[in-house]
Short mmCIF file of C-alpha atoms in Angstrom, two decimals:
data_model
loop_
_atom_site.label_atom_id
_atom_site.label_comp_id
_atom_site.label_asym_id
_atom_site.label_seq_id
_atom_site.Cartn_x
_atom_site.Cartn_y
_atom_site.Cartn_z
CA MET A 1193 49.25 -183.66 -89.48
CA LYS A 1194 47.52 -185.38 -86.53
CA LYS A 1195 48.61 -182.22 -84.90
CA ILE A 1196 46.51 -179.68 -86.71
CA THR A 1197 43.79 -182.56 -87.27
CA TYR A 1198 42.95 -182.74 -83.41
CA ILE A 1199 43.37 -178.75 -83.00
CA LEU A 1200 40.61 -178.58 -85.72
CA ALA A 1201 38.94 -180.92 -84.25
CA VAL A 1202 39.15 -179.57 -80.85
CA ALA A 1203 38.06 -176.06 -82.03
CA ALA A 1204 35.34 -177.37 -83.50
CA LEU A 1205 33.97 -179.00 -80.46
CA VAL A 1206 34.58 -175.77 -78.31
CA GLY A 1207 32.84 -172.99 -81.26
CA THR A 1208 29.80 -176.07 -80.78
CA THR A 1209 29.54 -175.99 -77.19
CA LEU A 1210 29.28 -171.92 -77.04
CA PHE A 1211 27.21 -171.91 -80.27
CA THR A 1212 24.73 -174.04 -77.30
CA SER A 1213 25.28 -172.85 -74.52
CA CYS A 1214 24.83 -169.05 -76.22
CA LYS A 1215 21.10 -170.02 -77.44
CA LYS A 1216 18.58 -169.58 -75.55
CA THR A 1217 16.39 -171.73 -73.89
CA ASP A 1218 12.61 -172.32 -75.99
CA THR A 1219 10.10 -171.55 -73.82
CA ALA A 1220 6.27 -171.41 -73.88
CA GLU A 1221 4.30 -168.43 -74.83
CA PRO A 1222 3.05 -166.63 -71.19
CA THR A 1223 -0.95 -167.74 -70.48
CA ILE A 1224 -3.90 -165.44 -69.17
CA ALA A 1225 -7.06 -165.84 -66.66
CA PHE A 1226 -9.42 -164.25 -65.43
CA ILE A 1227 -11.32 -164.74 -62.40
CA PRO A 1228 -14.32 -165.64 -61.69
CA ASP A 1229 -13.33 -167.16 -64.74
CA ALA A 1230 -15.83 -165.41 -67.17
CA THR A 1231 -15.16 -163.22 -70.67
CA THR A 1232 -17.97 -160.82 -70.67
CA ALA A 1233 -20.13 -159.67 -68.47
CA THR A 1234 -24.05 -157.09 -68.40
CA LYS A 1235 -23.33 -153.92 -66.40
CA GLY A 1236 -25.31 -150.28 -66.47
CA PRO A 1237 -23.65 -146.52 -66.80
CA GLY A 1238 -21.62 -145.91 -64.15
CA GLU A 1239 -21.01 -149.50 -62.30
CA ILE A 1240 -17.66 -150.75 -61.67
CA ILE A 1241 -16.42 -153.66 -62.82
CA THR A 1242 -13.56 -155.12 -61.65
CA PHE A 1243 -11.90 -159.44 -61.58
CA THR A 1244 -8.43 -160.47 -60.86
CA VAL A 1245 -6.68 -160.87 -64.27
CA VAL A 1246 -4.11 -163.75 -63.13
CA LEU A 1247 -0.49 -164.08 -65.79
CA ASN A 1248 1.81 -166.74 -65.97
CA SER A 1249 5.19 -167.01 -67.81
CA ASP A 1250 7.14 -169.68 -68.72
CA ALA A 1251 8.93 -171.70 -66.00
CA ASN A 1252 12.19 -170.63 -67.74
CA THR A 1253 11.61 -166.75 -68.60
CA LYS A 1254 9.67 -163.88 -66.14
CA LEU A 1255 7.20 -161.63 -66.60
CA ASP A 1256 8.27 -158.31 -68.55
CA LYS A 1257 4.38 -156.03 -69.17
CA LEU A 1258 1.19 -156.15 -69.59
CA ASP A 1259 -0.86 -153.95 -72.09
CA ILE A 1260 -4.29 -153.29 -71.91
CA THR A 1261 -6.53 -150.84 -74.29
CA ARG A 1262 -10.34 -150.20 -74.17
CA GLN A 1263 -12.71 -150.01 -76.77
CA TYR A 1264 -15.93 -148.04 -76.94
CA GLY A 1265 -19.07 -149.16 -78.89
CA SER A 1266 -17.47 -149.20 -82.92
CA THR A 1267 -14.81 -146.67 -82.52
CA ALA A 1268 -11.14 -147.44 -82.40
CA ALA A 1269 -9.33 -149.19 -79.40
CA ALA A 1270 -7.17 -147.15 -77.16
CA SER A 1271 -4.27 -147.03 -74.36
CA PHE A 1272 -6.22 -147.74 -71.42
CA LYS A 1273 -3.21 -148.80 -68.90
CA SER A 1274 0.52 -150.46 -69.19
CA GLU A 1275 2.00 -152.21 -66.08
CA THR A 1276 5.45 -153.59 -65.87
CA LEU A 1277 5.56 -156.64 -64.00
CA THR A 1278 7.89 -159.17 -62.46
CA GLY A 1279 8.59 -162.96 -61.93
CA THR A 1280 7.09 -165.86 -63.71
CA THR A 1281 3.24 -165.36 -61.97
CA GLN A 1282 1.11 -161.96 -61.11
CA ASN A 1283 -1.94 -161.04 -60.59
CA TYR A 1284 -2.90 -158.10 -61.22
CA ALA A 1285 -6.69 -156.39 -60.43
CA PHE A 1286 -8.31 -154.95 -62.98
CA LEU A 1287 -10.91 -151.78 -62.26
CA ASP A 1288 -12.91 -149.31 -64.51
CA THR A 1289 -16.46 -146.88 -64.23
CA ILE A 1290 -18.32 -148.59 -67.35
CA PRO A 1291 -19.18 -144.88 -68.59
CA PHE A 1292 -21.91 -143.02 -70.13
CA GLY A 1293 -23.90 -142.77 -73.52
CA ILE A 1294 -21.68 -146.61 -74.40
CA ASN A 1295 -23.44 -150.01 -75.33
CA THR A 1296 -19.97 -152.07 -75.70
CA VAL A 1297 -16.69 -152.07 -74.08
CA LYS A 1298 -13.95 -154.01 -74.58
CA TYR A 1299 -11.08 -154.21 -72.86
CA SER A 1300 -7.93 -156.82 -74.89
CA PHE A 1301 -5.07 -157.52 -72.30
CA THR A 1302 -1.90 -158.43 -74.53
CA VAL A 1303 0.61 -159.97 -71.88
CA THR A 1304 4.56 -160.08 -72.95
CA ASP A 1305 7.14 -161.97 -71.33
CA LYS A 1306 11.34 -160.93 -71.21
CA ASN A 1307 12.12 -163.48 -73.82
CA SER A 1308 9.49 -161.20 -75.78
CA LYS A 1309 6.99 -164.28 -76.67
CA THR A 1310 2.95 -162.78 -76.04
CA ALA A 1311 -0.15 -163.53 -75.34
CA THR A 1312 -3.62 -161.89 -75.99
CA LYS A 1313 -7.34 -162.22 -74.26
CA ASP A 1314 -10.61 -159.86 -74.59
CA PHE A 1315 -13.29 -158.96 -71.95
CA THR A 1316 -16.49 -157.47 -73.02
CA ILE A 1317 -18.76 -155.79 -71.39
CA THR A 1318 -22.69 -155.26 -72.98
CA VAL A 1319 -24.23 -151.66 -71.05
CA THR A 1320 -27.87 -152.17 -70.77
CA GLN A 1321 -29.28 -148.81 -70.14
CA PRO A 1322 -32.28 -147.65 -68.07
CA SER A 1323 -35.67 -146.06 -69.41
CA THR A 1324 -35.35 -143.67 -67.21
CA TRP A 1325 -32.44 -141.71 -65.31
CA GLY A 1326 -33.39 -140.13 -61.62
CA THR A 1327 -34.17 -136.89 -60.61
CA ILE A 1328 -32.45 -134.44 -59.55
CA THR A 1329 -31.89 -131.34 -56.58
CA PRO A 1330 -30.48 -128.14 -57.64
CA VAL A 1331 -29.35 -124.94 -56.17
CA VAL A 1332 -27.84 -122.05 -57.90
CA GLY A 1333 -25.32 -119.27 -55.78
CA PHE A 1334 -25.17 -121.17 -52.85
CA VAL A 1335 -22.74 -118.97 -50.93
CA MET A 1336 -20.67 -119.79 -47.66
CA ASP A 1337 -18.20 -117.56 -45.96
CA ASN A 1338 -14.50 -118.23 -44.35
CA GLN A 1339 -13.84 -118.09 -40.51
CA ILE A 1340 -11.94 -114.50 -40.71
CA THR A 1341 -15.68 -113.33 -42.01
CA PRO A 1342 -17.67 -111.49 -38.99
CA SER A 1343 -20.42 -113.42 -38.26
CA GLY A 1344 -20.08 -115.83 -40.53
CA SER A 1345 -22.01 -118.52 -42.20
CA GLN A 1346 -19.47 -121.55 -42.59
CA PHE A 1347 -21.57 -124.51 -41.88
CA TRP A 1348 -24.60 -126.64 -44.18
CA GLY A 1349 -25.87 -129.18 -45.54
CA LEU A 1350 -28.16 -130.72 -47.83
CA SER A 1351 -30.98 -131.75 -46.39
CA LEU A 1352 -31.58 -127.33 -45.09
CA THR A 1353 -33.13 -125.51 -47.17
CA THR A 1354 -32.28 -121.90 -45.11
CA ALA A 1355 -28.79 -120.02 -46.17
CA ALA A 1356 -25.21 -121.27 -44.19
CA LEU A 1357 -25.19 -121.93 -40.53
CA ASP A 1358 -22.81 -120.25 -37.74
CA ILE A 1359 -20.98 -121.91 -35.73
CA ALA A 1360 -23.21 -121.91 -33.16
CA THR A 1361 -26.14 -123.48 -35.17
CA ALA A 1362 -24.33 -125.32 -37.33
CA LYS A 1363 -23.40 -127.37 -33.65
CA THR A 1364 -27.27 -127.87 -32.24
CA ASN A 1365 -27.90 -129.59 -36.27
CA ALA A 1366 -24.76 -131.50 -36.05
CA ALA A 1367 -26.36 -134.33 -37.65
CA LYS A 1368 -27.45 -131.92 -40.81
CA ILE A 1369 -24.24 -130.57 -41.46
CA ASP A 1370 -22.15 -132.00 -44.85
CA PHE A 1371 -19.92 -129.29 -45.90
CA VAL A 1372 -17.71 -126.35 -43.78
CA PHE A 1373 -16.32 -124.13 -45.90
CA GLY A 1374 -12.94 -122.06 -44.66
CA HIS A 1375 -9.52 -120.92 -45.45
CA ARG A 1376 -6.02 -122.05 -44.08
CA GLY A 1377 -2.37 -121.02 -45.10
CA ALA A 1378 -1.14 -121.49 -48.81
CA LEU A 1379 0.87 -123.78 -47.28
CA ASN A 1380 -1.82 -125.87 -46.66
CA GLY A 1381 -4.22 -125.51 -49.79
CA GLY A 1382 -5.76 -121.78 -48.80
CA ALA A 1383 -9.34 -122.32 -49.29
CA PHE A 1384 -10.95 -125.81 -48.83
CA LEU A 1385 -14.53 -127.08 -48.84
CA GLY A 1386 -14.51 -129.74 -46.38
CA ALA A 1387 -16.15 -132.60 -44.40
CA PRO A 1388 -17.40 -131.71 -40.37
CA ASN A 1389 -14.70 -134.38 -39.75
CA SER A 1390 -11.85 -133.41 -42.02
CA ALA A 1391 -8.25 -132.82 -40.77
CA ASP A 1392 -8.99 -129.21 -42.17
CA ALA A 1393 -12.16 -128.49 -40.65
CA LYS A 1394 -10.82 -128.87 -37.12
CA VAL A 1395 -7.15 -127.27 -37.70
CA ILE A 1396 -9.93 -124.22 -37.98
CA TYR A 1397 -12.81 -124.98 -36.22
CA ASP A 1398 -12.14 -127.31 -33.34
CA ASN A 1399 -9.98 -124.23 -31.10
CA THR A 1400 -12.40 -122.31 -29.55
CA PRO A 1401 -15.03 -123.08 -26.97
CA PRO A 1402 -17.50 -123.27 -26.07
CA ASN A 1403 -19.01 -124.44 -29.56
CA LYS A 1404 -15.47 -125.83 -31.34
CA LEU A 1405 -15.99 -128.95 -33.85
CA SER A 1406 -14.87 -131.32 -30.90
CA THR A 1407 -18.14 -130.63 -28.14
CA TRP A 1408 -20.64 -132.16 -31.21
CA SER A 1409 -22.32 -134.81 -31.59
CA VAL A 1410 -21.53 -136.03 -34.38
CA LEU A 1411 -18.74 -134.84 -37.03
CA ASN A 1412 -20.63 -136.05 -40.97
CA LYS A 1413 -17.78 -137.63 -43.24
CA THR A 1414 -18.43 -135.69 -46.52
CA LEU A 1415 -16.05 -137.20 -48.96
CA PHE A 1416 -14.95 -135.52 -52.18
CA LYS A 1417 -13.60 -136.03 -55.65
CA THR A 1418 -12.16 -132.87 -58.12
CA THR A 1419 -13.64 -133.93 -61.56
CA THR A 1420 -12.53 -133.41 -64.94
CA LEU A 1421 -15.85 -131.95 -66.21
CA THR A 1422 -15.86 -128.20 -67.34
CA PRO A 1423 -18.94 -125.63 -66.78
CA ALA A 1424 -20.49 -125.89 -69.97
CA GLN A 1425 -20.77 -129.60 -69.25
CA PHE A 1426 -21.75 -129.81 -65.22
CA ALA A 1427 -24.90 -127.54 -67.08
CA LEU A 1428 -25.58 -130.34 -68.86
CA CYS A 1429 -26.45 -132.12 -65.94
CA ASN A 1430 -30.29 -131.97 -65.78
CA SER A 1431 -31.04 -136.23 -64.13
CA ASP A 1432 -28.81 -138.64 -62.33
CA SER A 1433 -26.74 -140.32 -64.89
CA MET A 1434 -24.26 -138.00 -64.99
CA ILE A 1435 -23.46 -137.65 -60.97
CA LEU A 1436 -23.74 -141.66 -60.49
CA ALA A 1437 -20.65 -141.52 -63.04
CA GLN A 1438 -18.82 -139.20 -61.11
CA THR A 1439 -19.51 -140.95 -58.40
CA ALA A 1440 -19.37 -144.52 -59.30
CA ILE A 1441 -15.25 -144.81 -58.35
CA GLY A 1442 -12.32 -142.33 -56.12
CA VAL A 1443 -14.37 -140.10 -54.14
CA ASN A 1444 -12.31 -140.60 -51.15
CA ASN A 1445 -11.46 -137.64 -49.61
CA ASP A 1446 -12.46 -135.62 -46.64
CA SER A 1447 -12.54 -132.08 -48.23
CA TYR A 1448 -11.78 -130.50 -51.41
CA LYS A 1449 -8.34 -128.63 -50.91
CA THR A 1450 -7.33 -125.00 -53.40
CA VAL A 1451 -10.60 -124.38 -54.16
CA LYS A 1452 -10.28 -123.14 -57.80
CA ALA A 1453 -12.77 -121.43 -59.57
CA ASN A 1454 -14.85 -123.73 -62.72
CA GLU A 1455 -14.19 -125.86 -60.86
CA VAL A 1456 -16.76 -129.28 -61.11
CA VAL A 1457 -16.52 -131.65 -57.84
CA ALA A 1458 -17.74 -135.05 -56.93
CA PHE A 1459 -18.99 -135.19 -53.23
CA ILE A 1460 -20.78 -138.33 -51.20
CA THR A 1461 -22.62 -137.40 -47.72
CA ALA A 1462 -22.52 -139.67 -44.81
CA SER A 1463 -25.72 -140.50 -45.56
CA GLY A 1464 -25.37 -141.19 -48.91
CA LYS A 1465 -26.14 -138.52 -51.05
CA LYS A 1466 -24.47 -137.81 -54.23
CA GLY A 1467 -24.04 -134.61 -56.60
CA LEU A 1468 -21.62 -132.41 -57.99
CA PHE A 1469 -20.34 -128.85 -57.36
CA LYS A 1470 -19.42 -126.31 -59.70
CA VAL A 1471 -17.85 -123.28 -58.03
CA ASN A 1472 -18.80 -120.02 -59.14
CA SER A 1473 -16.00 -117.34 -57.25
CA VAL A 1474 -13.68 -118.20 -54.16
CA SER A 1475 -11.79 -115.18 -52.59
CA GLY A 1476 -10.38 -114.71 -49.09
CA SER A 1477 -7.36 -115.48 -47.55
CA PHE A 1478 -5.42 -116.65 -44.56
CA ASP A 1479 -1.78 -115.57 -45.26
CA SER A 1480 -3.68 -112.01 -45.43
CA ASN A 1481 -6.83 -112.82 -42.87
CA ALA A 1482 -8.42 -112.01 -45.86
CA ALA A 1483 -12.60 -112.48 -44.64
CA GLY A 1484 -14.00 -114.58 -48.05
CA GLN A 1485 -16.55 -116.81 -49.44
CA ILE A 1486 -17.25 -119.51 -51.83
CA ASN A 1487 -20.02 -119.31 -53.88
CA PHE A 1488 -21.21 -122.58 -56.06
CA ASP A 1489 -24.09 -124.87 -57.87
CA VAL A 1490 -24.64 -127.92 -56.39
CA LYS A 1491 -26.71 -130.57 -57.84
CA SER A 1492 -27.64 -133.74 -55.50
CA ALA A 1493 -29.93 -136.85 -57.09
CA ASP A 1494 -32.78 -137.42 -55.43
CA LYS A 1495 -32.54 -140.71 -54.49
#
């Protein structure tokens, strides 16, 4: 009898020990903080909002993920970003561009740890509206040739009122040249509209003296970004509001490659001039040695 009692006691002790060892360690909820230490800000349309989100978990667990929703005005909140997290502390650099036509933007940050515990913190933007928008200068149906076009004109700048220039004339106006058009092989993107200092421009136009690009006094650095704007939306651009919104962030490519009809592209010139252009048509080919052109409409902000 004593032996049975002893065995039962040991079993009970082992069971209790196993239960205790398998039990999850209780942890505190994760935390969220903002740097700078604020939960509101005032911005204008087209401006950038950026701050650091500091995320921490309990020392006995780790961070798992960060989910961010964004709510414009009274519309329903929608998923904005989701990030996988590691470790017990992480700094997340938050950045967004304030759109046009809304009065408030609310961001909700929810952090989850490996124990499925969560914390949420909000950040609200009040959007100020200017009394008037700036004016723009439109250019309709501008044409540039590719390098295969005989006596072609492949260079142009916004400060020039003339048609596109050939390379010899462009060299004497180097400080005014913002755009270079040409064709590379299909494997390298085909048709491009690039900055004078871009790799694409140099491959095509820095090989024949005496006017090749490396002999110019200056090669301007124009930057490009392909947008999701439609031709119909581009047609509604009657002030600088759309231009400022599209050039507020992400304009960092030195050429726009694989040119396609009906695409709308944002640009910023070396002098800080901002604008949009819509491709009407493009023709020609490097691979088949075919002459060609780009035809596009431009709208640039006057200030």
